[in-house]
mmCIF file of C-alpha atoms and ligand atoms in Angstrom:
data_model
loop_
_atom_site.group_PDB
_atom_site.id
_atom_site.type_symbol
_atom_site.label_atom_id
_atom_site.label_comp_id
_atom_site.label_asym_id
_atom_site.label_seq_id
_atom_site.Cartn_x
_atom_site.Cartn_y
_atom_site.Cartn_z
ATOM 1 C CA MET A 1 -36.260 5.749 -74.994
ATOM 2 C CA ILE A 2 -37.648 8.987 -73.579
ATOM 3 C CA ASN A 3 -36.147 10.116 -70.305
ATOM 4 C CA VAL A 4 -38.711 12.335 -68.590
ATOM 5 C CA ASN A 5 -36.204 13.565 -66.028
ATOM 6 C CA GLN A 6 -33.944 14.670 -68.809
ATOM 7 C CA ILE A 7 -36.795 16.513 -70.521
ATOM 8 C CA LYS A 8 -37.605 18.174 -67.220
ATOM 9 C CA LYS A 9 -33.992 19.189 -66.859
ATOM 10 C CA GLU A 10 -33.853 20.485 -70.425
ATOM 11 C CA LEU A 11 -37.050 22.410 -69.879
ATOM 12 C CA GLY A 12 -35.694 23.499 -66.535
ATOM 13 C CA GLU A 13 -36.926 26.971 -65.890
ATOM 14 C CA VAL A 14 -39.579 26.946 -68.573
ATOM 15 C CA PHE A 15 -42.219 29.583 -68.152
ATOM 16 C CA LEU A 16 -39.804 31.432 -65.909
ATOM 17 C CA GLY A 17 -41.601 32.793 -62.905
ATOM 18 C CA ASN A 18 -44.730 30.942 -63.911
ATOM 19 C CA GLU A 19 -45.731 28.757 -60.991
ATOM 20 C CA ASP A 20 -48.338 26.859 -62.964
ATOM 21 C CA VAL A 21 -47.450 23.208 -62.385
ATOM 22 C CA ASP A 22 -50.147 21.917 -64.755
ATOM 23 C CA ASP A 23 -48.692 24.006 -67.541
ATOM 24 C CA PHE A 24 -45.271 22.549 -66.860
ATOM 25 C CA SER A 25 -46.383 18.916 -66.913
ATOM 26 C CA ALA A 26 -48.511 19.527 -70.034
ATOM 27 C CA LEU A 27 -45.404 20.889 -71.720
ATOM 28 C CA VAL A 28 -43.271 17.927 -70.650
ATOM 29 C CA SER A 29 -45.894 15.556 -72.112
ATOM 30 C CA TYR A 30 -46.024 17.592 -75.300
ATOM 31 C CA TYR A 31 -42.235 17.480 -75.709
ATOM 32 C CA GLN A 32 -42.372 13.711 -75.242
ATOM 33 C CA LEU A 33 -45.099 13.517 -77.892
ATOM 34 C CA CYS A 34 -43.138 15.654 -80.359
ATOM 35 C CA ARG A 35 -40.010 13.601 -79.735
ATOM 36 C CA ALA A 36 -42.015 10.466 -80.520
ATOM 37 C CA ALA A 37 -43.306 12.083 -83.745
ATOM 38 C CA VAL A 38 -39.717 12.871 -84.755
ATOM 39 C CA GLY A 39 -38.936 9.175 -84.187
ATOM 40 C CA GLU A 40 -41.882 8.121 -86.366
ATOM 41 C CA PHE A 41 -40.722 10.350 -89.210
ATOM 42 C CA GLY A 42 -37.115 9.237 -88.776
ATOM 43 C CA THR A 43 -38.214 5.636 -89.275
ATOM 44 C CA LYS A 44 -40.414 6.531 -92.244
ATOM 45 C CA LEU A 45 -37.544 8.373 -93.917
ATOM 46 C CA GLU A 46 -35.046 5.575 -93.312
ATOM 47 C CA ASN A 47 -37.499 3.024 -94.746
ATOM 48 C CA LEU A 48 -38.151 5.245 -97.716
ATOM 49 C CA ASP A 49 -34.427 5.536 -98.411
ATOM 50 C CA SER A 50 -33.808 1.770 -98.113
ATOM 51 C CA ASP A 51 -36.783 0.913 -100.313
ATOM 52 C CA TYR A 52 -35.619 3.378 -102.942
ATOM 53 C CA GLN A 53 -32.140 1.875 -102.818
ATOM 54 C CA VAL A 54 -33.522 -1.620 -103.415
ATOM 55 C CA ARG A 55 -35.834 -0.544 -106.255
ATOM 56 C CA HIS A 56 -33.732 2.084 -108.004
ATOM 57 C CA ASP A 57 -30.201 1.363 -106.866
ATOM 58 C CA HIS A 58 -29.866 4.889 -105.470
ATOM 59 C CA ASN A 59 -30.046 6.433 -102.002
ATOM 60 C CA PRO A 60 -31.924 9.750 -102.139
ATOM 61 C CA ILE A 61 -30.950 10.572 -98.547
ATOM 62 C CA HIS A 62 -27.394 11.490 -97.623
ATOM 63 C CA HIS A 63 -28.162 11.824 -93.905
ATOM 64 C CA ILE A 64 -30.805 12.989 -91.445
ATOM 65 C CA GLU A 65 -30.419 15.355 -88.505
ATOM 66 C CA VAL A 66 -32.985 15.632 -85.743
ATOM 67 C CA ARG A 67 -33.425 18.260 -83.078
ATOM 68 C CA MET A 68 -35.860 19.295 -80.374
ATOM 69 C CA LYS A 69 -36.442 23.023 -80.051
ATOM 70 C CA ASP A 70 -34.641 24.285 -76.984
ATOM 71 C CA VAL A 71 -36.668 26.098 -74.401
ATOM 72 C CA GLY A 72 -34.964 29.442 -74.959
ATOM 73 C CA SER A 73 -35.984 29.394 -78.649
ATOM 74 C CA LEU A 74 -39.491 28.286 -77.744
ATOM 75 C CA LEU A 75 -39.940 31.213 -75.360
ATOM 76 C CA GLY A 76 -38.384 33.589 -77.905
ATOM 77 C CA LYS A 77 -40.778 32.384 -80.584
ATOM 78 C CA LEU A 78 -43.861 32.754 -78.351
ATOM 79 C CA ARG A 79 -42.818 36.323 -77.574
ATOM 80 C CA ARG A 80 -42.016 37.114 -81.217
ATOM 81 C CA LYS A 81 -45.440 35.885 -82.246
ATOM 82 C CA GLU A 82 -46.939 37.876 -79.348
ATOM 83 C CA LEU A 83 -48.572 34.755 -77.928
ATOM 84 C CA PRO A 84 -49.193 34.287 -74.201
ATOM 85 C CA VAL A 85 -46.245 32.422 -72.659
ATOM 86 C CA ARG A 86 -48.394 29.457 -71.669
ATOM 87 C CA PHE A 87 -48.700 25.865 -72.759
ATOM 88 C CA SER A 88 -52.093 26.513 -74.365
ATOM 89 C CA SER A 89 -50.423 28.760 -76.989
ATOM 90 C CA ILE A 90 -48.231 25.958 -78.288
ATOM 91 C CA PRO A 91 -50.199 23.142 -79.983
ATOM 92 C CA ASP A 92 -52.089 25.475 -82.357
ATOM 93 C CA HIS A 93 -49.238 27.849 -83.168
ATOM 94 C CA ILE A 94 -45.823 26.227 -82.789
ATOM 95 C CA TYR A 95 -45.236 23.339 -85.156
ATOM 96 C CA ASP A 96 -41.491 22.980 -84.900
ATOM 97 C CA ILE A 97 -40.867 21.683 -81.376
ATOM 98 C CA GLY A 98 -39.702 18.549 -83.155
ATOM 99 C CA GLY A 99 -37.594 19.050 -86.268
ATOM 100 C CA LEU A 100 -35.898 16.894 -88.874
ATOM 101 C CA ARG A 101 -33.470 18.018 -91.520
ATOM 102 C CA VAL A 102 -33.125 15.660 -94.445
ATOM 103 C CA ILE A 103 -29.967 16.164 -96.497
ATOM 104 C CA THR A 104 -30.309 14.664 -99.967
ATOM 105 C CA ASN A 105 -27.665 13.718 -102.491
ATOM 106 C CA TYR A 106 -29.208 15.515 -105.481
ATOM 107 C CA LEU A 107 -31.796 18.180 -106.202
ATOM 108 C CA ASP A 108 -34.393 15.737 -107.583
ATOM 109 C CA ASP A 109 -34.056 13.695 -104.403
ATOM 110 C CA VAL A 110 -35.574 16.584 -102.411
ATOM 111 C CA TYR A 111 -38.861 16.115 -104.266
ATOM 112 C CA THR A 112 -38.592 12.323 -104.344
ATOM 113 C CA VAL A 113 -38.375 12.319 -100.547
ATOM 114 C CA ALA A 114 -41.156 14.895 -100.097
ATOM 115 C CA ASP A 115 -43.551 13.242 -102.582
ATOM 116 C CA ASN A 116 -43.016 9.741 -101.190
ATOM 117 C CA LEU A 117 -43.473 10.903 -97.624
ATOM 118 C CA LEU A 118 -46.606 12.933 -98.380
ATOM 119 C CA ALA A 119 -48.124 9.979 -100.265
ATOM 120 C CA GLN A 120 -48.296 7.994 -97.015
ATOM 121 C CA ASP A 121 -51.850 7.659 -95.659
ATOM 122 C CA ASP A 122 -51.061 8.663 -92.099
ATOM 123 C CA VAL A 123 -49.007 11.742 -93.040
ATOM 124 C CA LYS A 124 -50.870 15.043 -93.419
ATOM 125 C CA LEU A 125 -49.402 18.229 -94.846
ATOM 126 C CA ILE A 126 -50.080 21.355 -92.783
ATOM 127 C CA LYS A 127 -47.732 23.843 -94.426
ATOM 128 C CA ARG A 128 -45.337 23.774 -97.361
ATOM 129 C CA LYS A 129 -42.799 26.448 -98.280
ATOM 130 C CA ASP A 130 -40.656 25.834 -101.309
ATOM 131 C CA TYR A 131 -37.597 28.030 -100.945
ATOM 132 C CA ILE A 132 -35.950 26.082 -103.770
ATOM 133 C CA LYS A 133 -38.423 27.250 -106.408
ATOM 134 C CA ASN A 134 -38.594 30.625 -104.611
ATOM 135 C CA PRO A 135 -35.280 31.227 -102.804
ATOM 136 C CA LYS A 136 -35.205 33.753 -99.961
ATOM 137 C CA PRO A 137 -33.555 37.117 -100.737
ATOM 138 C CA SER A 138 -30.544 35.915 -98.714
ATOM 139 C CA GLY A 139 -30.084 33.076 -101.232
ATOM 140 C CA TYR A 140 -31.440 30.460 -98.796
ATOM 141 C CA ARG A 141 -32.823 27.326 -100.454
ATOM 142 C CA SER A 142 -34.698 24.423 -98.830
ATOM 143 C CA LEU A 143 -38.081 22.756 -98.975
ATOM 144 C CA HIS A 144 -39.910 23.245 -95.660
ATOM 145 C CA LEU A 145 -42.814 20.999 -94.699
ATOM 146 C CA VAL A 146 -44.939 20.977 -91.577
ATOM 147 C CA VAL A 147 -46.486 17.532 -91.400
ATOM 148 C CA THR A 148 -48.401 15.530 -88.823
ATOM 149 C CA VAL A 149 -48.398 11.861 -87.955
ATOM 150 C CA PRO A 150 -50.576 9.964 -85.465
ATOM 151 C CA VAL A 151 -48.519 8.979 -82.432
ATOM 152 C CA PHE A 152 -49.782 5.992 -80.467
ATOM 153 C CA GLN A 153 -49.496 6.796 -76.772
ATOM 154 C CA ALA A 154 -50.141 4.547 -73.778
ATOM 155 C CA ASP A 155 -53.867 5.353 -73.777
ATOM 156 C CA SER A 156 -54.559 7.568 -76.792
ATOM 157 C CA VAL A 157 -53.538 8.521 -80.301
ATOM 158 C CA GLN A 158 -52.298 12.069 -80.835
ATOM 159 C CA VAL A 159 -51.876 13.629 -84.252
ATOM 160 C CA THR A 160 -48.606 15.523 -83.837
ATOM 161 C CA PRO A 161 -46.793 18.087 -86.008
ATOM 162 C CA VAL A 162 -43.102 18.287 -86.855
ATOM 163 C CA GLU A 163 -41.134 20.533 -89.202
ATOM 164 C CA ILE A 164 -39.086 18.836 -91.898
ATOM 165 C CA GLN A 165 -36.495 20.783 -93.866
ATOM 166 C CA ILE A 166 -35.322 18.979 -96.992
ATOM 167 C CA ARG A 167 -32.250 20.223 -98.846
ATOM 168 C CA THR A 168 -29.252 19.044 -100.851
ATOM 169 C CA VAL A 169 -25.725 18.697 -99.488
ATOM 170 C CA GLY A 170 -24.801 21.979 -101.212
ATOM 171 C CA MET A 171 -27.799 23.881 -99.837
ATOM 172 C CA ASP A 172 -27.006 22.535 -96.389
ATOM 173 C CA MET A 173 -23.398 23.623 -96.548
ATOM 174 C CA TRP A 174 -24.470 27.080 -97.676
ATOM 175 C CA GLY A 175 -27.225 27.303 -95.055
ATOM 176 C CA SER A 176 -24.884 26.394 -92.215
ATOM 177 C CA LEU A 177 -22.358 29.083 -93.078
ATOM 178 C CA GLU A 178 -24.983 31.725 -93.727
ATOM 179 C CA HIS A 179 -26.665 30.847 -90.432
ATOM 180 C CA LYS A 180 -23.359 31.280 -88.643
ATOM 181 C CA LEU A 181 -22.877 34.663 -90.289
ATOM 182 C CA ARG A 182 -26.418 35.741 -89.507
ATOM 183 C CA TYR A 183 -26.837 34.568 -85.929
ATOM 184 C CA LYS A 184 -23.562 33.548 -84.390
ATOM 185 C CA THR A 185 -21.043 36.107 -85.402
ATOM 186 C CA GLU A 186 -19.927 39.190 -83.536
ATOM 187 C CA ALA A 187 -18.409 40.623 -86.695
ATOM 188 C CA PRO A 188 -19.086 44.316 -87.414
ATOM 189 C CA ALA A 189 -22.128 45.122 -89.564
ATOM 190 C CA GLU A 190 -20.092 46.104 -92.626
ATOM 191 C CA LYS A 191 -18.313 42.759 -92.621
ATOM 192 C CA VAL A 192 -21.599 40.890 -92.264
ATOM 193 C CA GLU A 193 -23.021 42.857 -95.190
ATOM 194 C CA LYS A 194 -19.988 42.149 -97.350
ATOM 195 C CA TYR A 195 -20.039 38.414 -96.665
ATOM 196 C CA SER A 196 -23.816 38.231 -97.073
ATOM 197 C CA LYS A 197 -23.468 39.652 -100.580
ATOM 198 C CA GLU A 198 -20.670 37.220 -101.349
ATOM 199 C CA LEU A 199 -22.722 34.295 -100.052
ATOM 200 C CA GLN A 200 -25.727 35.379 -102.139
ATOM 201 C CA GLY A 201 -23.627 34.819 -105.239
ATOM 202 C CA TYR A 202 -22.348 31.464 -103.995
ATOM 203 C CA ALA A 203 -25.934 30.267 -103.484
ATOM 204 C CA ASP A 204 -26.526 30.595 -107.238
ATOM 205 C CA GLU A 205 -23.155 29.037 -108.042
ATOM 206 C CA ILE A 206 -23.829 26.040 -105.813
ATOM 207 C CA ASN A 207 -27.239 25.678 -107.424
ATOM 208 C CA ASN A 208 -25.665 25.651 -110.903
ATOM 209 C CA ILE A 209 -23.020 23.142 -109.904
ATOM 210 C CA GLU A 210 -25.601 20.845 -108.309
ATOM 211 C CA SER A 211 -27.856 21.051 -111.394
ATOM 212 C CA ASN A 212 -24.933 20.144 -113.644
ATOM 213 C CA MET A 213 -23.922 17.260 -111.407
ATOM 214 C CA GLN A 214 -27.515 16.054 -111.365
ATOM 215 C CA ASN A 215 -27.407 15.983 -115.197
ATOM 216 C CA ILE A 216 -24.225 13.906 -115.219
ATOM 217 C CA PHE A 217 -25.810 11.522 -112.722
ATOM 218 C CA HIS A 218 -28.866 11.122 -114.989
ATOM 219 C CA LYS A 219 -26.697 10.388 -118.023
ATOM 220 C CA LEU A 220 -24.623 7.675 -116.320
HETATM 221 P P1 GTP B 301 -41.280 30.340 -87.924
HETATM 222 O O1 GTP B 301 -42.677 30.456 -87.439
HETATM 223 O O2 GTP B 301 -40.240 31.031 -87.102
HETATM 224 O O3 GTP B 301 -40.902 28.915 -88.242
HETATM 225 O O4 GTP B 301 -41.278 31.171 -89.213
HETATM 226 P P2 GTP B 301 -41.415 30.622 -90.641
HETATM 227 O O5 GTP B 301 -42.243 29.370 -90.653
HETATM 228 O O6 GTP B 301 -41.795 31.750 -91.510
HETATM 229 O O7 GTP B 301 -39.918 30.235 -90.892
HETATM 230 P P3 GTP B 301 -39.324 29.528 -92.158
HETATM 231 O O8 GTP B 301 -40.063 28.280 -92.436
HETATM 232 O O9 GTP B 301 -39.193 30.512 -93.261
HETATM 233 O O10 GTP B 301 -37.851 29.224 -91.645
HETATM 234 C C1 GTP B 301 -37.612 28.556 -90.473
HETATM 235 C C2 GTP B 301 -36.191 27.977 -90.449
HETATM 236 O O11 GTP B 301 -35.613 27.933 -91.742
HETATM 237 C C3 GTP B 301 -35.202 28.775 -89.644
HETATM 238 O O12 GTP B 301 -35.220 28.381 -88.311
HETATM 239 C C4 GTP B 301 -33.870 28.402 -90.300
HETATM 240 O O13 GTP B 301 -33.436 27.111 -89.871
HETATM 241 C C5 GTP B 301 -34.257 28.264 -91.732
HETATM 242 N N1 GTP B 301 -34.060 29.505 -92.502
HETATM 243 C C6 GTP B 301 -35.030 30.324 -92.990
HETATM 244 N N2 GTP B 301 -34.508 31.342 -93.667
HETATM 245 C C7 GTP B 301 -33.170 31.209 -93.616
HETATM 246 C C8 GTP B 301 -32.063 31.982 -94.148
HETATM 247 O O14 GTP B 301 -32.214 33.019 -94.807
HETATM 248 N N3 GTP B 301 -30.802 31.510 -93.883
HETATM 249 C C9 GTP B 301 -30.597 30.374 -93.172
HETATM 250 N N4 GTP B 301 -29.329 29.988 -92.967
HETATM 251 N N5 GTP B 301 -31.602 29.631 -92.659
HETATM 252 C C10 GTP B 301 -32.878 30.053 -92.874
HETATM 253 MG MG1 MG B 302 -41.046 27.447 -89.530
#
């Protein structure tokens, strides 16, 4: 259930100093739409996992996390991309107002989930970045998809984008710690550099361990 008052509260001072009421209500509607799209994908992913369990006696998905982009990040992203801080900048340029993170049990499950989801008629792929085949210099691994789904509204159907990050338990554990180091810490630069290097190595180690565990799983 979407609570418009809560969205309004969350969006609070959006477009700070911008008195444009139409812009504000367009944004509230768009958040509601993106939240609905996240719900659609959540259901699709849960169904996919259950069906796979019944057919193959294995759950590809460990768990799913969902989030709506907070307004501070939205404003930051508009500014970073040098877009006008207006509603009209958003639908064509910002695809991650709604986000899902799918944590899988094994490496192969990442592609099982992605392939099964993308095979669905109403799902369209907008952008795909495979940081598992091509890890970031930091060591970051994940499969990133921007996908759309039609959302049936009271009086229309809106094709709506969300960002889905798919990664293994190990990649997720690594990503969370590295994110903390990168964005949340007040540690001095030298310490950050030291730990970044250390984490880079662990990314490869985790990858090796997960590959080996995947092999054992296959052989059982
Ligand atoms: P945006 O337009 O900002 O989405 O840029 P982009 O599409 O180039 O971003 P990308 O898809 O590469 O990454 C977006 C998200 O992935 C970030 O918000 C993080 O959650 C995650 N991410 C990307 N790189 C890293 C990294 O090096 N470390 C960690 N911990 N997370 C990362
Ligand atoms: Mg992105």
